[in-house]
């Protein structure tokens, strides 16, 4: 079976957060809410709305329901990611949901409110991921081109663990031979094996040189010079299989030294961001609920015991 990487799209919700929550939690789109999950947040419209609103207003100095004024842009209330597969992909709603959950937790951290709903009413399976800009400790997530590229790379890494292969870009499709294209579809391409190995190692090394070393440790032969050539281990009587990985015409885009440097840097920055989030816990040792009592949100009232966001797990 042939599967391809999920496509990740990002939308910033500046107003109508409740409408967005209501939309993704549509019972008809999610098979009766069968494919809905929440981390640190409830999975009904009202509970998700109230709990995300409480955390957002506690840290942002903005109202969760404020409207845009003329010539003024309001703050982002929610980050809305769409994690989708193509109609021809053989991906079940269960698998799409599992991939979205693992990706979201790794990309945004376990201390953030994340709501996931996989929709099955269209021709293609896709998951909606809503993210509170502030985590339970007040750490803000900043979305930009750099972070979007990082979470997309992380999405590819998670998908690879399920045997899902990258989508070759249009330039790459035009340059490969029919034999190579056919072998990729069957999953038998030796070049694709090298690509997959490199794609996994990118998230586990500190430098391009270390990546080459790890390839060597796995049995590949790496020759460095004006060009970078990788040979795959073959039997004694078999023809040697070698390819220049820095040649996009024969191997595909994204594997030359500069591109690999950038991919490794993005992966390292993502790991550092995750570590920074963990270290960003405020000096105040009071629990989130205790802080919320002081912020006029509950006053002297006792909230429902199930409100505690940290009790809301997948």
GROMACS .gro file of C-alpha atoms in nm:
model
  314
    1UNK     CA    1   0.000   0.000   0.000
    2UNK     CA    2   0.117   0.349  -0.084
    3UNK     CA    3   0.072   0.631   0.165
    4UNK     CA    4   0.203   0.985   0.150
    5UNK     CA    5   0.300   1.243   0.408
    6UNK     CA    6   0.021   1.449   0.565
    7UNK     CA    7  -0.007   1.809   0.453
    8UNK     CA    8   0.000   2.066   0.735
    9UNK     CA    9  -0.181   2.398   0.704
   10UNK     CA   10  -0.191   2.668   0.974
   11UNK     CA   11  -0.467   2.923   1.039
   12UNK     CA   12  -0.463   3.190   1.312
   13UNK     CA   13  -0.803   3.242   1.478
   14UNK     CA   14  -0.829   3.609   1.578
   15UNK     CA   15  -1.197   3.601   1.663
   16UNK     CA   16  -1.494   3.361   1.695
   17UNK     CA   17  -1.297   3.089   1.884
   18UNK     CA   18  -1.620   2.922   1.998
   19UNK     CA   19  -1.743   2.894   1.638
   20UNK     CA   20  -1.414   2.730   1.542
   21UNK     CA   21  -1.443   2.481   1.828
   22UNK     CA   22  -1.805   2.412   1.734
   23UNK     CA   23  -1.707   2.352   1.372
   24UNK     CA   24  -1.435   2.095   1.438
   25UNK     CA   25  -1.651   1.912   1.698
   26UNK     CA   26  -1.937   1.859   1.454
   27UNK     CA   27  -2.089   1.515   1.524
   28UNK     CA   28  -2.164   1.448   1.159
   29UNK     CA   29  -1.806   1.523   1.055
   30UNK     CA   30  -1.647   1.313   1.333
   31UNK     CA   31  -1.877   1.007   1.321
   32UNK     CA   32  -2.056   1.107   1.641
   33UNK     CA   33  -1.740   1.251   1.805
   34UNK     CA   34  -1.576   0.911   1.773
   35UNK     CA   35  -1.253   1.068   1.643
   36UNK     CA   36  -1.211   1.346   1.900
   37UNK     CA   37  -0.928   1.376   2.156
   38UNK     CA   38  -0.815   1.639   2.402
   39UNK     CA   39  -0.496   1.706   2.593
   40UNK     CA   40  -0.549   1.918   2.906
   41UNK     CA   41  -0.892   2.015   2.774
   42UNK     CA   42  -1.244   1.873   2.757
   43UNK     CA   43  -1.385   1.734   2.434
   44UNK     CA   44  -1.731   1.894   2.430
   45UNK     CA   45  -1.788   2.237   2.278
   46UNK     CA   46  -1.872   2.402   2.609
   47UNK     CA   47  -1.595   2.245   2.817
   48UNK     CA   48  -1.328   2.308   2.552
   49UNK     CA   49  -1.443   2.668   2.510
   50UNK     CA   50  -1.459   2.748   2.883
   51UNK     CA   51  -1.129   2.582   2.970
   52UNK     CA   52  -0.933   2.733   2.681
   53UNK     CA   53  -1.089   3.071   2.755
   54UNK     CA   54  -0.987   3.053   3.122
   55UNK     CA   55  -0.621   2.975   3.050
   56UNK     CA   56  -0.601   3.227   2.764
   57UNK     CA   57  -0.748   3.516   2.966
   58UNK     CA   58  -0.535   3.431   3.268
   59UNK     CA   59  -0.212   3.489   3.075
   60UNK     CA   60  -0.286   3.713   2.776
   61UNK     CA   61  -0.448   4.033   2.911
   62UNK     CA   62  -0.704   3.992   2.630
   63UNK     CA   63  -1.061   3.871   2.615
   64UNK     CA   64  -1.115   3.538   2.444
   65UNK     CA   65  -1.420   3.674   2.260
   66UNK     CA   66  -1.298   4.021   2.167
   67UNK     CA   67  -1.384   4.138   1.816
   68UNK     CA   68  -1.160   4.307   1.564
   69UNK     CA   69  -1.188   4.683   1.544
   70UNK     CA   70  -1.146   4.883   1.224
   71UNK     CA   71  -0.778   4.889   1.115
   72UNK     CA   72  -0.686   4.692   1.429
   73UNK     CA   73  -0.591   4.327   1.447
   74UNK     CA   74  -0.683   4.140   1.764
   75UNK     CA   75  -0.457   3.886   1.931
   76UNK     CA   76  -0.459   3.523   1.819
   77UNK     CA   77  -0.707   3.323   2.028
   78UNK     CA   78  -0.634   2.981   1.881
   79UNK     CA   79  -0.394   2.828   1.634
   80UNK     CA   80  -0.586   2.603   1.395
   81UNK     CA   81  -0.379   2.338   1.216
   82UNK     CA   82  -0.525   2.115   0.945
   83UNK     CA   83  -0.343   1.783   0.913
   84UNK     CA   84  -0.465   1.614   0.594
   85UNK     CA   85  -0.401   1.324   0.358
   86UNK     CA   86  -0.485   1.293  -0.010
   87UNK     CA   87  -0.810   1.119  -0.123
   88UNK     CA   88  -0.601   0.839  -0.276
   89UNK     CA   89  -0.415   0.767   0.048
   90UNK     CA   90  -0.506   0.452   0.236
   91UNK     CA   91  -0.522   0.614   0.580
   92UNK     CA   92  -0.796   0.523   0.825
   93UNK     CA   93  -0.952   0.780   1.061
   94UNK     CA   94  -0.798   0.590   1.354
   95UNK     CA   95  -0.449   0.612   1.204
   96UNK     CA   96  -0.491   0.979   1.109
   97UNK     CA   97  -0.602   1.059   1.465
   98UNK     CA   98  -0.311   0.868   1.619
   99UNK     CA   99  -0.057   1.043   1.396
  100UNK     CA  100  -0.211   1.385   1.470
  101UNK     CA  101  -0.198   1.319   1.846
  102UNK     CA  102   0.165   1.209   1.848
  103UNK     CA  103   0.268   1.496   1.621
  104UNK     CA  104   0.081   1.763   1.820
  105UNK     CA  105   0.220   1.648   2.155
  106UNK     CA  106   0.577   1.643   2.024
  107UNK     CA  107   0.540   1.970   1.836
  108UNK     CA  108   0.366   2.177   2.104
  109UNK     CA  109   0.434   2.002   2.436
  110UNK     CA  110   0.236   1.812   2.699
  111UNK     CA  111   0.165   2.128   2.900
  112UNK     CA  112  -0.055   2.285   2.631
  113UNK     CA  113  -0.427   2.258   2.565
  114UNK     CA  114  -0.472   2.071   2.237
  115UNK     CA  115  -0.803   1.965   2.084
  116UNK     CA  116  -0.806   1.719   1.791
  117UNK     CA  117  -1.101   1.621   1.573
  118UNK     CA  118  -1.060   1.398   1.268
  119UNK     CA  119  -1.321   1.463   0.997
  120UNK     CA  120  -1.445   1.179   0.779
  121UNK     CA  121  -1.722   1.354   0.584
  122UNK     CA  122  -1.508   1.458   0.288
  123UNK     CA  123  -1.327   1.262   0.021
  124UNK     CA  124  -1.007   1.268   0.225
  125UNK     CA  125  -0.936   1.204   0.593
  126UNK     CA  126  -0.805   1.509   0.776
  127UNK     CA  127  -0.758   1.615   1.137
  128UNK     CA  128  -0.827   1.960   1.283
  129UNK     CA  129  -0.589   2.054   1.564
  130UNK     CA  130  -0.673   2.352   1.786
  131UNK     CA  131  -0.397   2.492   2.002
  132UNK     CA  132  -0.420   2.742   2.288
  133UNK     CA  133  -0.143   3.001   2.231
  134UNK     CA  134  -0.059   2.985   2.606
  135UNK     CA  135   0.029   2.664   2.783
  136UNK     CA  136  -0.063   2.584   3.143
  137UNK     CA  137   0.245   2.771   3.269
  138UNK     CA  138   0.192   3.081   3.054
  139UNK     CA  139   0.449   2.992   2.787
  140UNK     CA  140   0.335   3.140   2.455
  141UNK     CA  141   0.367   2.961   2.123
  142UNK     CA  142   0.475   3.189   1.838
  143UNK     CA  143   0.370   3.079   1.491
  144UNK     CA  144   0.575   3.195   1.194
  145UNK     CA  145   0.734   3.055   0.878
  146UNK     CA  146   1.024   2.912   1.076
  147UNK     CA  147   0.813   2.731   1.335
  148UNK     CA  148   0.568   2.612   1.069
  149UNK     CA  149   0.853   2.454   0.873
  150UNK     CA  150   0.976   2.289   1.193
  151UNK     CA  151   0.636   2.138   1.279
  152UNK     CA  152   0.595   2.017   0.922
  153UNK     CA  153   0.930   1.842   0.939
  154UNK     CA  154   0.827   1.691   1.271
  155UNK     CA  155   0.501   1.574   1.114
  156UNK     CA  156   0.703   1.395   0.845
  157UNK     CA  157   0.919   1.233   1.112
  158UNK     CA  158   0.617   1.099   1.301
  159UNK     CA  159   0.453   0.977   0.979
  160UNK     CA  160   0.772   0.791   0.882
  161UNK     CA  161   0.737   0.581   1.197
  162UNK     CA  162   0.411   0.447   1.051
  163UNK     CA  163   0.567   0.362   0.716
  164UNK     CA  164   0.431   0.670   0.545
  165UNK     CA  165   0.663   0.800   0.274
  166UNK     CA  166   0.737   1.160   0.167
  167UNK     CA  167   0.556   1.311  -0.133
  168UNK     CA  168   0.807   1.376  -0.413
  169UNK     CA  169   0.774   1.736  -0.533
  170UNK     CA  170   0.688   1.824  -0.893
  171UNK     CA  171   1.051   1.897  -0.987
  172UNK     CA  172   1.155   1.561  -0.849
  173UNK     CA  173   0.881   1.377  -1.039
  174UNK     CA  174   1.000   1.526  -1.368
  175UNK     CA  175   1.361   1.426  -1.315
  176UNK     CA  176   1.342   1.063  -1.200
  177UNK     CA  177   1.335   0.770  -1.438
  178UNK     CA  178   1.022   0.558  -1.486
  179UNK     CA  179   1.198   0.263  -1.321
  180UNK     CA  180   1.281   0.470  -1.012
  181UNK     CA  181   0.927   0.611  -0.998
  182UNK     CA  182   0.778   0.260  -1.032
  183UNK     CA  183   1.005   0.119  -0.760
  184UNK     CA  184   0.904   0.402  -0.525
  185UNK     CA  185   0.539   0.311  -0.571
  186UNK     CA  186   0.620  -0.051  -0.482
  187UNK     CA  187   0.840   0.052  -0.190
  188UNK     CA  188   1.141  -0.128  -0.339
  189UNK     CA  189   1.356   0.168  -0.445
  190UNK     CA  190   1.710   0.149  -0.301
  191UNK     CA  191   1.736   0.525  -0.342
  192UNK     CA  192   1.417   0.566  -0.139
  193UNK     CA  193   1.573   0.349   0.131
  194UNK     CA  194   1.864   0.596   0.153
  195UNK     CA  195   1.624   0.891   0.161
  196UNK     CA  196   1.418   0.736   0.439
  197UNK     CA  197   1.731   0.665   0.643
  198UNK     CA  198   1.854   1.024   0.602
  199UNK     CA  199   1.507   1.163   0.684
  200UNK     CA  200   1.508   0.973   1.014
  201UNK     CA  201   1.867   1.065   1.103
  202UNK     CA  202   1.805   1.437   1.049
  203UNK     CA  203   1.613   1.440   1.378
  204UNK     CA  204   1.879   1.250   1.568
  205UNK     CA  205   2.212   1.422   1.486
  206UNK     CA  206   2.388   1.749   1.563
  207UNK     CA  207   2.559   1.811   1.229
  208UNK     CA  208   2.585   1.698   0.868
  209UNK     CA  209   2.916   1.532   0.947
  210UNK     CA  210   2.753   1.329   1.223
  211UNK     CA  211   2.478   1.230   0.979
  212UNK     CA  212   2.738   1.096   0.735
  213UNK     CA  213   2.906   0.910   1.022
  214UNK     CA  214   2.576   0.752   1.126
  215UNK     CA  215   2.513   0.643   0.766
  216UNK     CA  216   2.855   0.476   0.767
  217UNK     CA  217   2.773   0.299   1.093
  218UNK     CA  218   2.458   0.161   0.929
  219UNK     CA  219   2.666   0.004   0.653
  220UNK     CA  220   2.641   0.268   0.381
  221UNK     CA  221   2.956   0.393   0.208
  222UNK     CA  222   2.981   0.772   0.209
  223UNK     CA  223   3.235   0.946  -0.014
  224UNK     CA  224   3.294   1.316   0.047
  225UNK     CA  225   3.464   1.545  -0.198
  226UNK     CA  226   3.336   1.793  -0.452
  227UNK     CA  227   3.016   1.588  -0.441
  228UNK     CA  228   2.861   1.357  -0.178
  229UNK     CA  229   2.810   0.999  -0.296
  230UNK     CA  230   2.634   0.728  -0.096
  231UNK     CA  231   2.659   0.360  -0.186
  232UNK     CA  232   2.416   0.101  -0.055
  233UNK     CA  233   2.550  -0.233   0.073
  234UNK     CA  234   2.518  -0.503  -0.196
  235UNK     CA  235   2.598  -0.872  -0.226
  236UNK     CA  236   2.941  -0.965  -0.355
  237UNK     CA  237   2.823  -1.047  -0.710
  238UNK     CA  238   2.574  -0.759  -0.738
  239UNK     CA  239   2.639  -0.437  -0.923
  240UNK     CA  240   2.740  -0.153  -0.692
  241UNK     CA  241   2.456   0.094  -0.629
  242UNK     CA  242   2.575   0.450  -0.576
  243UNK     CA  243   2.409   0.789  -0.604
  244UNK     CA  244   2.505   1.152  -0.562
  245UNK     CA  245   2.269   1.268  -0.289
  246UNK     CA  246   2.352   1.634  -0.364
  247UNK     CA  247   2.219   1.601  -0.719
  248UNK     CA  248   1.845   1.683  -0.722
  249UNK     CA  249   1.804   1.536  -1.070
  250UNK     CA  250   1.911   1.189  -0.965
  251UNK     CA  251   1.815   1.188  -0.595
  252UNK     CA  252   1.562   1.463  -0.526
  253UNK     CA  253   1.550   1.803  -0.358
  254UNK     CA  254   1.662   1.865  -0.001
  255UNK     CA  255   1.965   1.637   0.040
  256UNK     CA  256   2.256   1.862  -0.056
  257UNK     CA  257   2.481   1.982   0.226
  258UNK     CA  258   2.317   2.323   0.274
  259UNK     CA  259   1.965   2.180   0.281
  260UNK     CA  260   2.067   1.910   0.527
  261UNK     CA  261   2.228   2.174   0.749
  262UNK     CA  262   1.904   2.370   0.751
  263UNK     CA  263   1.690   2.064   0.825
  264UNK     CA  264   1.917   1.960   1.112
  265UNK     CA  265   1.917   2.315   1.249
  266UNK     CA  266   1.537   2.327   1.242
  267UNK     CA  267   1.519   1.992   1.420
  268UNK     CA  268   1.764   2.112   1.687
  269UNK     CA  269   1.571   2.436   1.733
  270UNK     CA  270   1.250   2.238   1.777
  271UNK     CA  271   1.413   2.023   2.045
  272UNK     CA  272   1.548   2.334   2.217
  273UNK     CA  273   1.205   2.495   2.205
  274UNK     CA  274   1.057   2.190   2.376
  275UNK     CA  275   1.326   2.206   2.646
  276UNK     CA  276   1.270   2.579   2.692
  277UNK     CA  277   0.900   2.521   2.739
  278UNK     CA  278   0.970   2.272   3.016
  279UNK     CA  279   1.210   2.515   3.188
  280UNK     CA  280   0.970   2.806   3.156
  281UNK     CA  281   0.764   2.709   3.460
  282UNK     CA  282   0.709   3.017   3.672
  283UNK     CA  283   0.874   3.057   4.012
  284UNK     CA  284   0.532   3.074   4.171
  285UNK     CA  285   0.479   2.728   4.320
  286UNK     CA  286   0.102   2.762   4.333
  287UNK     CA  287  -0.098   2.537   4.106
  288UNK     CA  288  -0.281   2.674   3.804
  289UNK     CA  289  -0.612   2.656   3.986
  290UNK     CA  290  -0.479   2.855   4.281
  291UNK     CA  291  -0.357   3.126   4.045
  292UNK     CA  292  -0.692   3.132   3.871
  293UNK     CA  293  -0.872   3.186   4.204
  294UNK     CA  294  -0.664   3.499   4.255
  295UNK     CA  295  -0.731   3.628   3.903
  296UNK     CA  296  -1.101   3.694   3.975
  297UNK     CA  297  -1.205   3.411   3.743
  298UNK     CA  298  -1.357   3.202   4.020
  299UNK     CA  299  -1.366   3.451   4.306
  300UNK     CA  300  -1.485   3.264   4.615
  301UNK     CA  301  -1.657   2.995   4.410
  302UNK     CA  302  -1.520   2.644   4.397
  303UNK     CA  303  -1.490   2.519   4.037
  304UNK     CA  304  -1.610   2.180   3.935
  305UNK     CA  305  -1.336   1.929   4.033
  306UNK     CA  306  -1.313   1.808   3.674
  307UNK     CA  307  -1.204   2.151   3.554
  308UNK     CA  308  -0.834   2.096   3.630
  309UNK     CA  309  -0.683   2.112   3.277
  310UNK     CA  310  -0.402   1.876   3.374
  311UNK     CA  311  -0.660   1.603   3.437
  312UNK     CA  312  -0.765   1.624   3.072
  313UNK     CA  313  -0.545   1.372   2.894
  314UNK     CA  314  -0.575   1.198   2.559
   0.00000   0.00000   0.00000
